[in-house]
Each structure stands twice: as C-alpha cells, then as structure tokens.
Tab-separated table of C-alpha atoms in Angstrom:
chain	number	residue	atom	x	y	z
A	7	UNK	CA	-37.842	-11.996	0.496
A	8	UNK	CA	-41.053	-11.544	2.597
A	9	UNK	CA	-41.972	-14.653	5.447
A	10	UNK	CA	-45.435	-14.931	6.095
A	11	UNK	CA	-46.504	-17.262	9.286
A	12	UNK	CA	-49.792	-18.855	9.679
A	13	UNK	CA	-50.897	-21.047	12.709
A	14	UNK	CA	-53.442	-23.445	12.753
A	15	UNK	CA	-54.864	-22.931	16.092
A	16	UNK	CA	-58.790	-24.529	15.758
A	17	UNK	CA	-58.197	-26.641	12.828
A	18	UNK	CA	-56.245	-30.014	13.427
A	19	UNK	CA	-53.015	-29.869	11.246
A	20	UNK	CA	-53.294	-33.292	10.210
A	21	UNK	CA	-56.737	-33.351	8.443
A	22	UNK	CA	-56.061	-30.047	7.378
A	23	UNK	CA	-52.613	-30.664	5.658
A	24	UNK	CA	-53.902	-33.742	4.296
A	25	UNK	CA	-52.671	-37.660	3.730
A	26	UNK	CA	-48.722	-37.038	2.923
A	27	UNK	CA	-49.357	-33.284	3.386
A	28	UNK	CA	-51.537	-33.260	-0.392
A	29	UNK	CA	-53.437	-30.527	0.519
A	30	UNK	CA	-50.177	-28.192	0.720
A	31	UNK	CA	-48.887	-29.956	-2.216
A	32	UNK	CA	-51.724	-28.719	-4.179
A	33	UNK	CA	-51.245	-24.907	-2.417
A	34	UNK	CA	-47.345	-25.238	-4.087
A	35	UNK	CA	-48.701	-25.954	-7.535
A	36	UNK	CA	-51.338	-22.920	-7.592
A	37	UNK	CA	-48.955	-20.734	-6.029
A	38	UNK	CA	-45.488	-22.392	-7.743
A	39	UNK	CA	-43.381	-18.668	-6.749
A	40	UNK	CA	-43.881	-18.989	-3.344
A	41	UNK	CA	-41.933	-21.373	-0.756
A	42	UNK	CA	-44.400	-23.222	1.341
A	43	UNK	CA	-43.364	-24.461	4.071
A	44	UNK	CA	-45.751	-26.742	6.903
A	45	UNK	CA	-44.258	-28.070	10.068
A	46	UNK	CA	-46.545	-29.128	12.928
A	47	UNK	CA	-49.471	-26.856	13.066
A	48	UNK	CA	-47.829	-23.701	11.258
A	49	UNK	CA	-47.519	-22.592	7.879
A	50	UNK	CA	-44.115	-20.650	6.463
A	51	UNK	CA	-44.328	-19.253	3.394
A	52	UNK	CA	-41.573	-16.810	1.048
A	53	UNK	CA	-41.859	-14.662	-1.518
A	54	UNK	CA	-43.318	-11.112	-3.249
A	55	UNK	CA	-45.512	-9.177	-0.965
A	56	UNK	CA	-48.471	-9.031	-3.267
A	57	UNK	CA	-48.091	-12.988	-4.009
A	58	UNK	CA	-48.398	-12.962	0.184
A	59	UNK	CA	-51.599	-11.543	0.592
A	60	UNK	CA	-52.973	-13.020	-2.459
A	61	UNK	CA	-51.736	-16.488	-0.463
A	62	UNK	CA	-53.034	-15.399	2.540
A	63	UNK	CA	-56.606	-14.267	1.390
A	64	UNK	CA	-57.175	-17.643	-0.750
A	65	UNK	CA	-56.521	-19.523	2.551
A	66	UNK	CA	-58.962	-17.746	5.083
A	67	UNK	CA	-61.238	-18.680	2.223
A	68	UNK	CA	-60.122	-22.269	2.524
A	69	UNK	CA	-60.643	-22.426	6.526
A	70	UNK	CA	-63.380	-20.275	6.656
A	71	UNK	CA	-64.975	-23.116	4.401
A	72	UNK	CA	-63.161	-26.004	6.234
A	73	UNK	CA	-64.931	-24.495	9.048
A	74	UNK	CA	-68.092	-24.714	8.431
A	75	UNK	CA	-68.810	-27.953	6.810
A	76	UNK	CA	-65.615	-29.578	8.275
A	77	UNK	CA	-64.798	-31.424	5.191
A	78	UNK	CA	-61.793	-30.126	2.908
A	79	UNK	CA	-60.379	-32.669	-0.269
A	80	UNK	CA	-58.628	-31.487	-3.302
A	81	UNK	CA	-61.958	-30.608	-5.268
A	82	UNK	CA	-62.711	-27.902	-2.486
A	83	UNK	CA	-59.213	-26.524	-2.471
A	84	UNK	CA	-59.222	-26.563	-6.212
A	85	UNK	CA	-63.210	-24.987	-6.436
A	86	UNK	CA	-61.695	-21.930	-3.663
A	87	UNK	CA	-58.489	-21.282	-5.563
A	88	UNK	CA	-60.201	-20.828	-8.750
A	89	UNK	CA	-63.222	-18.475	-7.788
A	90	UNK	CA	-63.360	-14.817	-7.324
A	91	UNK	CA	-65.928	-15.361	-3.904
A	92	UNK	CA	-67.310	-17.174	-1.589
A	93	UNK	CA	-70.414	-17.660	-3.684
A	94	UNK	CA	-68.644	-19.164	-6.294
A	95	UNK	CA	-67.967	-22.277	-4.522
A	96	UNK	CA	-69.926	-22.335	-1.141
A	97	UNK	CA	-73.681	-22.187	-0.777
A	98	UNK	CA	-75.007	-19.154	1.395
A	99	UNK	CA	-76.058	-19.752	5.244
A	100	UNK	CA	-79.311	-18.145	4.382
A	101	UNK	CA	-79.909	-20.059	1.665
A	102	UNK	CA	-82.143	-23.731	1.618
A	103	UNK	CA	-78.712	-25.108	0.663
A	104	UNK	CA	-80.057	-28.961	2.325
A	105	UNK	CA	-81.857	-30.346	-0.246
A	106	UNK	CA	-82.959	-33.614	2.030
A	107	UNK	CA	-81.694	-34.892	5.590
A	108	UNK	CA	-80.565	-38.624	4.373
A	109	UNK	CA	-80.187	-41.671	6.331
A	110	UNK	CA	-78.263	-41.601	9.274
A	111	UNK	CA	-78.789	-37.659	9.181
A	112	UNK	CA	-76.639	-37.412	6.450
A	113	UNK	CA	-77.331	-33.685	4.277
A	114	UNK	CA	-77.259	-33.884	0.997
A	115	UNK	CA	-76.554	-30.311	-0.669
A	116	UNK	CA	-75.370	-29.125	-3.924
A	117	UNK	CA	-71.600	-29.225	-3.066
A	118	UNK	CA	-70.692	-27.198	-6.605
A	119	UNK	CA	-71.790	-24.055	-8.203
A	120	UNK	CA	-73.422	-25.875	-11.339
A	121	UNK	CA	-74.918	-27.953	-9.059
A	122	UNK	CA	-77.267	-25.307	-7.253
A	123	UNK	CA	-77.694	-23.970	-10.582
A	124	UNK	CA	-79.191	-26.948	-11.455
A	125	UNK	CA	-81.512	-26.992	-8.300
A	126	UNK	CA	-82.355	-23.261	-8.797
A	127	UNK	CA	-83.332	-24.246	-12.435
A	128	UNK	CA	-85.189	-26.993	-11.150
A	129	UNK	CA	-87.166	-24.469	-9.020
A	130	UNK	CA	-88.101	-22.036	-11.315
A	131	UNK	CA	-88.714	-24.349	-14.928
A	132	UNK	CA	-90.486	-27.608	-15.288
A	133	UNK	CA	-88.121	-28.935	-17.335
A	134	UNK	CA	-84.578	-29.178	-16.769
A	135	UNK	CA	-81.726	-30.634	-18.759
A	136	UNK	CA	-78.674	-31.743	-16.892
A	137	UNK	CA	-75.558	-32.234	-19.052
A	138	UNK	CA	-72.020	-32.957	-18.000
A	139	UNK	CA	-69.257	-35.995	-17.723
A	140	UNK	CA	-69.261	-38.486	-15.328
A	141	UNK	CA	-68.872	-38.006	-11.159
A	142	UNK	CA	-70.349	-34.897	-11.852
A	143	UNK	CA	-73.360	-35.102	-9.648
A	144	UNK	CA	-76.020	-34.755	-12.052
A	145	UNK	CA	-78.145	-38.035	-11.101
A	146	UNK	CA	-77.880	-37.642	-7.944
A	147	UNK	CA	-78.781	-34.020	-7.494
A	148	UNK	CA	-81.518	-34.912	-9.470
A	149	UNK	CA	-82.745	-37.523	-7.254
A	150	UNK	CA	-82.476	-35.927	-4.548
A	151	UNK	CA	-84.274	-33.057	-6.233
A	152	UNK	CA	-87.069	-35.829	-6.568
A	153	UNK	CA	-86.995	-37.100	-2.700
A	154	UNK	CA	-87.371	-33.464	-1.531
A	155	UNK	CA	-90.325	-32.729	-4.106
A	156	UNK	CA	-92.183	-36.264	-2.870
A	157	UNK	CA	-91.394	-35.513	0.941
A	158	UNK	CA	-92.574	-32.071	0.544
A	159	UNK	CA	-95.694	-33.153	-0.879
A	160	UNK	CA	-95.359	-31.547	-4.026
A	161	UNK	CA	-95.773	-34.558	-6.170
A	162	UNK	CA	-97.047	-37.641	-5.564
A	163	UNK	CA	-94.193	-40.448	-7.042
A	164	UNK	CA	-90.919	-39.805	-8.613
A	165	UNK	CA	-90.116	-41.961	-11.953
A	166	UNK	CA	-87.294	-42.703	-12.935
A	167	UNK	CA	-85.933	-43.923	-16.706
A	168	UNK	CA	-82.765	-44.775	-18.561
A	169	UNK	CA	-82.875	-46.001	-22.043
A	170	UNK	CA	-81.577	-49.621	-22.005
A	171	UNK	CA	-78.722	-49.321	-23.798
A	172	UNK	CA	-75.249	-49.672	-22.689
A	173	UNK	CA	-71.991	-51.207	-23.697
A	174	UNK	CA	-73.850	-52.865	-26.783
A	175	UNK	CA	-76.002	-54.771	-24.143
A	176	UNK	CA	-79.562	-55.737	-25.108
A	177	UNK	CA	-82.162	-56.715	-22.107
A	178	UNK	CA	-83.436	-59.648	-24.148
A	179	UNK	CA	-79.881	-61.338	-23.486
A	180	UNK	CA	-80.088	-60.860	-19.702
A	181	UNK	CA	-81.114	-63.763	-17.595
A	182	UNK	CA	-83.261	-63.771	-15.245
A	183	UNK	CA	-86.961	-62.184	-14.419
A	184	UNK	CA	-87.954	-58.569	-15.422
A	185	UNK	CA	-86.675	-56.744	-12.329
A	186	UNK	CA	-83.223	-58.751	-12.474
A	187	UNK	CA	-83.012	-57.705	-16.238
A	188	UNK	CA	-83.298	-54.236	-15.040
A	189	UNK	CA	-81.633	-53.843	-11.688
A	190	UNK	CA	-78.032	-53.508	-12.985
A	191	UNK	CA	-79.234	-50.561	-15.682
A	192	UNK	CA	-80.989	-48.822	-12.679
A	193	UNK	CA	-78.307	-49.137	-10.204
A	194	UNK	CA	-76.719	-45.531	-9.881
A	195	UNK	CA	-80.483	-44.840	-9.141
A	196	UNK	CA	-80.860	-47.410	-6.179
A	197	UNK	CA	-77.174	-46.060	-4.684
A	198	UNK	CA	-78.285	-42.302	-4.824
A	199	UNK	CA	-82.274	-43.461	-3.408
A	200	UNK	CA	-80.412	-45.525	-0.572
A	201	UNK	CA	-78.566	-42.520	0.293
A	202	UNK	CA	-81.596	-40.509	1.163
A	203	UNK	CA	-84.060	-43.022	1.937
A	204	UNK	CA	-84.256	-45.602	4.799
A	205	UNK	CA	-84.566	-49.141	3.357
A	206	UNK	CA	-87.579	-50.224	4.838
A	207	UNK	CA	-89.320	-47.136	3.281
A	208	UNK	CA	-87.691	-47.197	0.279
A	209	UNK	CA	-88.959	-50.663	-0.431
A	210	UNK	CA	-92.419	-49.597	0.825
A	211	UNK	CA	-92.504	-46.712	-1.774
A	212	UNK	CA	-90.961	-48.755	-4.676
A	213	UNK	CA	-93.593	-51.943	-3.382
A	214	UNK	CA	-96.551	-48.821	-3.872
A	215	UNK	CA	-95.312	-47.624	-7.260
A	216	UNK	CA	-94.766	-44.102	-5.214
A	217	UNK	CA	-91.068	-44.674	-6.134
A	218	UNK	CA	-91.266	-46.272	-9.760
A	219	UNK	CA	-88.127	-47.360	-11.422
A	220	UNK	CA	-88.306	-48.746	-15.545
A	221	UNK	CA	-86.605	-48.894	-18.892
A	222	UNK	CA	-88.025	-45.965	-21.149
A	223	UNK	CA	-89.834	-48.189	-23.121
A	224	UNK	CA	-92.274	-48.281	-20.407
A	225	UNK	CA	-93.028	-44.791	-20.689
A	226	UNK	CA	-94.753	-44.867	-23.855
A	227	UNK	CA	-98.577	-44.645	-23.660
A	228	UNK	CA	-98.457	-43.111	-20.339
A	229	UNK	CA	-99.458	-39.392	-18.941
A	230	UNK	CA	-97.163	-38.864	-16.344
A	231	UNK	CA	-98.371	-35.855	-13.623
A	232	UNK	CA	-98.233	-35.016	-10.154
A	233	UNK	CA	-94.899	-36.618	-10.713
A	234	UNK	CA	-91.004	-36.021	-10.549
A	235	UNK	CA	-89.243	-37.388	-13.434
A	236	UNK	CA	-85.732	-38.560	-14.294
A	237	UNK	CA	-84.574	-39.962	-17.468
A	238	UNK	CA	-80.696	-41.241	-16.793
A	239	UNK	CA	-78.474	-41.496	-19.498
A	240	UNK	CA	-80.228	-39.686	-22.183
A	241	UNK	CA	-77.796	-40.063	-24.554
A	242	UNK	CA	-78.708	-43.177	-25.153
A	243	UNK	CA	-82.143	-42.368	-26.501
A	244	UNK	CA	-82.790	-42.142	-30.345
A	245	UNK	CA	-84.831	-39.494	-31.584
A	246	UNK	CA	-88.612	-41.823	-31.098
A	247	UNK	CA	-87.145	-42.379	-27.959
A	248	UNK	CA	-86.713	-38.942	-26.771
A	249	UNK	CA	-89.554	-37.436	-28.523
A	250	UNK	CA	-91.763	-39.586	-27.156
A	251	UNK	CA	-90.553	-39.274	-23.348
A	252	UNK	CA	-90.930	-35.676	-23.118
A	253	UNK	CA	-94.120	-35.405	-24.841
A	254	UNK	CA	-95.708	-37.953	-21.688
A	255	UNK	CA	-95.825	-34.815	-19.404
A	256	UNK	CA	-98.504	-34.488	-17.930
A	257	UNK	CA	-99.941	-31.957	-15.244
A	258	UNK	CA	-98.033	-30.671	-12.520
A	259	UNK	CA	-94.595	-32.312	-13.274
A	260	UNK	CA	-91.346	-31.729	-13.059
A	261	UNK	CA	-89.093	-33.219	-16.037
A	262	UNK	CA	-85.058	-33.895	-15.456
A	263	UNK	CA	-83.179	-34.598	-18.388
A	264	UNK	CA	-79.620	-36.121	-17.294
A	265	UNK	CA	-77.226	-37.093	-19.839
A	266	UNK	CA	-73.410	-37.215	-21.192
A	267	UNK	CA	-72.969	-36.621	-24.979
A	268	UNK	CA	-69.406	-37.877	-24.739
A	269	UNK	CA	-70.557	-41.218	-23.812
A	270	UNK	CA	-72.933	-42.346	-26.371
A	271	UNK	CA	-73.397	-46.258	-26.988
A	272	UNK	CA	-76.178	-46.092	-29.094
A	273	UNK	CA	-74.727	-48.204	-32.811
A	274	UNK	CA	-73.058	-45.902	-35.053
A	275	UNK	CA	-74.587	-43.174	-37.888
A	276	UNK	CA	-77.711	-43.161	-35.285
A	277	UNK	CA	-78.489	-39.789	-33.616
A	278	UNK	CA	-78.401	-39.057	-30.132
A	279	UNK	CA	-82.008	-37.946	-29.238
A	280	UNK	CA	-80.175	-35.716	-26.006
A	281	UNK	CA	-78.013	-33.943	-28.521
A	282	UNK	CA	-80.689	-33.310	-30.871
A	283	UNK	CA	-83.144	-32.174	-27.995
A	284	UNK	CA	-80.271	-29.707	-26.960
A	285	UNK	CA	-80.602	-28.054	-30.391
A	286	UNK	CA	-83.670	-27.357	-31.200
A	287	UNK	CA	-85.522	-26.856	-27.284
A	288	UNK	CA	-82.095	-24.241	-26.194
A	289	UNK	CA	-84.428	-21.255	-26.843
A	290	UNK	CA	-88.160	-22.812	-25.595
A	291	UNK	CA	-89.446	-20.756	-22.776
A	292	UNK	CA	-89.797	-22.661	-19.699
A	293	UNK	CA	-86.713	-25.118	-20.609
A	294	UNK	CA	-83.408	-24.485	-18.905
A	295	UNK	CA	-80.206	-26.280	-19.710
A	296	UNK	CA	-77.416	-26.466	-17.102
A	297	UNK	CA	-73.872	-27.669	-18.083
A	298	UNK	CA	-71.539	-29.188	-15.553
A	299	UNK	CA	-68.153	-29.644	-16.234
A	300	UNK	CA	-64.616	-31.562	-14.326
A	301	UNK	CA	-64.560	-28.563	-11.408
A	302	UNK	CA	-68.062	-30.208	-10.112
A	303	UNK	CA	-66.606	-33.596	-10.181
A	304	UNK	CA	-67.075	-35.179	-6.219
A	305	UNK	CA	-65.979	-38.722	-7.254
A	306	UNK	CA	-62.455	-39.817	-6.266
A	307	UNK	CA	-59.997	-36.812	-7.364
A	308	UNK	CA	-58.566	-39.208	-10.195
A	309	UNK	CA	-62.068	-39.345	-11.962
A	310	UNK	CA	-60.961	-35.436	-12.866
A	311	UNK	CA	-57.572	-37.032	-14.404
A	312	UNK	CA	-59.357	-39.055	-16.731
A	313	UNK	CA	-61.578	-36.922	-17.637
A	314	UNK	CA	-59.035	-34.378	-18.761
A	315	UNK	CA	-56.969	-37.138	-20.632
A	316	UNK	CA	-59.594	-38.189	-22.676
A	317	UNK	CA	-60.746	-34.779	-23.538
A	318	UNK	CA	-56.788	-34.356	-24.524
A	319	UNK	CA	-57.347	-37.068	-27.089
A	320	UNK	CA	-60.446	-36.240	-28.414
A	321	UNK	CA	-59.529	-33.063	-29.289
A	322	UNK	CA	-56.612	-34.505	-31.330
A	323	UNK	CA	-58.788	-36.759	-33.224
C-alpha cells in the first residue's frame, strides 16, 4: 500500500480540517478507498498509486482556492471535487468577478458557476430568467446585479416585484398600512439590499423611488426604462400576471426573471405564468435562461439535504 504525506504549513489546520474535522470527513466519502488520516497539521493517506495523485491533485485545488478567498465550507469542497478545473468552480483573477463592494467592505461575487453564468447572461441579454430551488443565490445575484447597474450609472432605479401570493396568504387580510402589508413579501429583497447598501442610503434611495420596492400589481400601466428590474418569485404569477409584467419594458432596461417551479402556491388547476413563459420565450433572441441547481446552494449545507429529499419523493409520486 502506497503512504502519501501532506503538511499544512500556511494554512491553519484547524479551519482547514473543519468543526469535528468535517472537512476530512467529506474527503473520506469522495475518496471512500483511501485511508485518510489528519493529526495536527499533516495529512496521511493509503492506498493505489493512481487513487494518490488523483487525491493529491483535488487537494492543491482545494488550498489553492482556500488560499485565495480564505473561506473553505462543504459547498466549496463539494463544487472542487466535482469539477474537471479551476474554472468550473472559481472565478478567474482577471475576471470582474466583484460584482459590488458591500457594507463594511464586504464583496459580493458569484460564488458558483451558474451563478456567473447568470451575470454573464445578464451582460450580454436584456432579459434574463433565473430558475433554480431555494438558497440558490438567484435573488440575490440578481440584486446585486441591480446595485452594480444603478452605481455604475447605467440605469437610473432598480424595481423590484413579487407576485403577492404565498402560503394561500391574501394582502387584503394583512393588518396594518400599505408598506406593512408588503414588507414581509419583500423581505429577502430588503436582506440582500442591506447587504450591499448602507442604511442611511438605502432609505434615501427607497425615500426617492431610485430604489422602488411593490407587489406586481403595481406594475400594470407603467413603462418601465432606464431601469433594473426584478420580479421575485415568478412562479407565483398567472399567465395576465406574467404577460403583462414583461410587456412594461421599456427603453434601456434590464429584465430579471427569478423563480422556482417546484414551489408554486398559486390555487390548484391554475397555470404558472414562469413555467409557461419558459416554454414558449426558450428560443426568442435576446432571452437567456439560466438554471441553477443544489451544487450552487450557499445557504446552510443542510438546505442541500432537503432539497435532495424532496426531489427523492417527488420523483416517486
């Protein structure tokens, strides 16, 4: 049996290894015929030659990325172990990989591959349609897509929209003013806007309709340009609904289409307006549809674990 040795010498064992050494854990069940072993700041590990270097190539991948952005969890072990390169789960150095410097300096990139396939199709189409389960990052890339395009001057406001339609919820059974009724549909919005944007100027722009947050039934009538639009949760929207969002674009806009089609809770035997949109607009020129999937879920690692559970039982049923 072949030994292989590996010392940590500039990474610290301990945040490398992991809480209850998880990290190594997870190296045991990708690589189950080897023997890992991890005691103080080296690594011992057993087995077939070829199963060595294949080890020890998938874990200069892991510190070269723990490296640079000195941040490793199980989604970026996971996202190494299962790509062929680098590019597959790291964003270039010569690359505009920070989409905006957030508060506190905080950089918010695309931490996935889908993900900066979704900013590159934001880039080069006007309308973009984001589709994948939850924790995936698709609001939030989105948003932040938004705060770059407003801070680079390239449109004046961003808008943002979700149908108001959740959990068999109706806004007329809400108390409280208009902006109460609203606030808890528009939350994931305010977390992901609070992120980038400090809160005395992000209740300036919001106070100057620069930063305008509604229910999609506000958007009918309207012409909306030199604007940055999201609509959240477009599952929820019925065919009127949908139809008549993405006909209000107007000059120089961007559109962003976010939505899950397994989590519809629009009343039964009614359409989806998202899933019919995805039908007949998959071939329109100038339309690009990006699907994210569990591997670009940042949430907490157990958000993956239900994800795949459910999709186990839906696919009985």
């Amino acid at each position: 049996m072949n030994e292989l040795i590996i010392e940590l010498t500039e990474i610290s064992p301990r945040e490398f290894f992991g809480q209850q050494n998880e990290n190594i854990d997870l190296l045991k069940k990708y690589f189950p015929k080897l023997k890992i072993v991890a005691r103080g700041s080296k690594i011992k590990v057993y087995g077939d030659e070829e199963l060595l270097e294949e080890f020890e190539r998938r874990f200069d991948m892991i510190t070269d990325h723990f490296g640079k952005y000195n941040k490793l969890d199980e989604n970026v072990i996971e996202r190494v172990l299962t790509s062929n390169i680098s590019t597959d789960y790291e964003t270039p150095e010569s690359s505009d990989e920070t989409l905006v410097h957030g508060v506190n300096g905080r950089l918010i990139k695309p931490q996935t591959l889908n993900q900066r396939r979704l900013v590159a199709a934001a880039k080069n189409n006007d309308m973009v349609f984001a589709i994948g389960p939850a924790g995936t990052g698709k609001t939030y890339t989105g948003v932040a897509l938004a705060v770059k395009a407003l801070k680079e001057k390239q449109v004046r406001r961003i808008i943002l929209t979700r149908p108001a339609v959740e959990a068999g919820e109706n806004l007329g059974f809400l108390p409280g003013d208009l902006k109460e009724k609203l606030d808890p549909y528009m939350q994931p919005i305010y977390d992901a806007l609070r992120d980038m944007i400090p809160a005395e100027k992000l209740t300036h722009l919001i106070e100057n309709d620069i930063i305008q947050i509604a229910p999609l039934a506000f958007m009918r009538g309207r012409t909306l340009d030199n604007a940055f639009v999201i609509l959240d949760e477009a599952q929820n929207t019925t065919h009127a609904q949908m139809k008549m969002f993405l006909t209000r674009m107007g000059k120089n806009a961007k559109f962003m289409i976010t939505g899950d089609p397994g989590q519809i809770d629009l009343p039964r035997r009614m359409i989806s307006g998202l899933k019919e949109a995805l039908l007949i607009l998959k071939d329109t020129e100038g339309i690009e549809i990006i699907y994210l999937d569990d591997k670009d879920v940042v949430r907490h690692k157990l958000v993956k674990k239900v994800i795949d559970a459910y999709k186990n039982i839906e696919h009985q049923n």
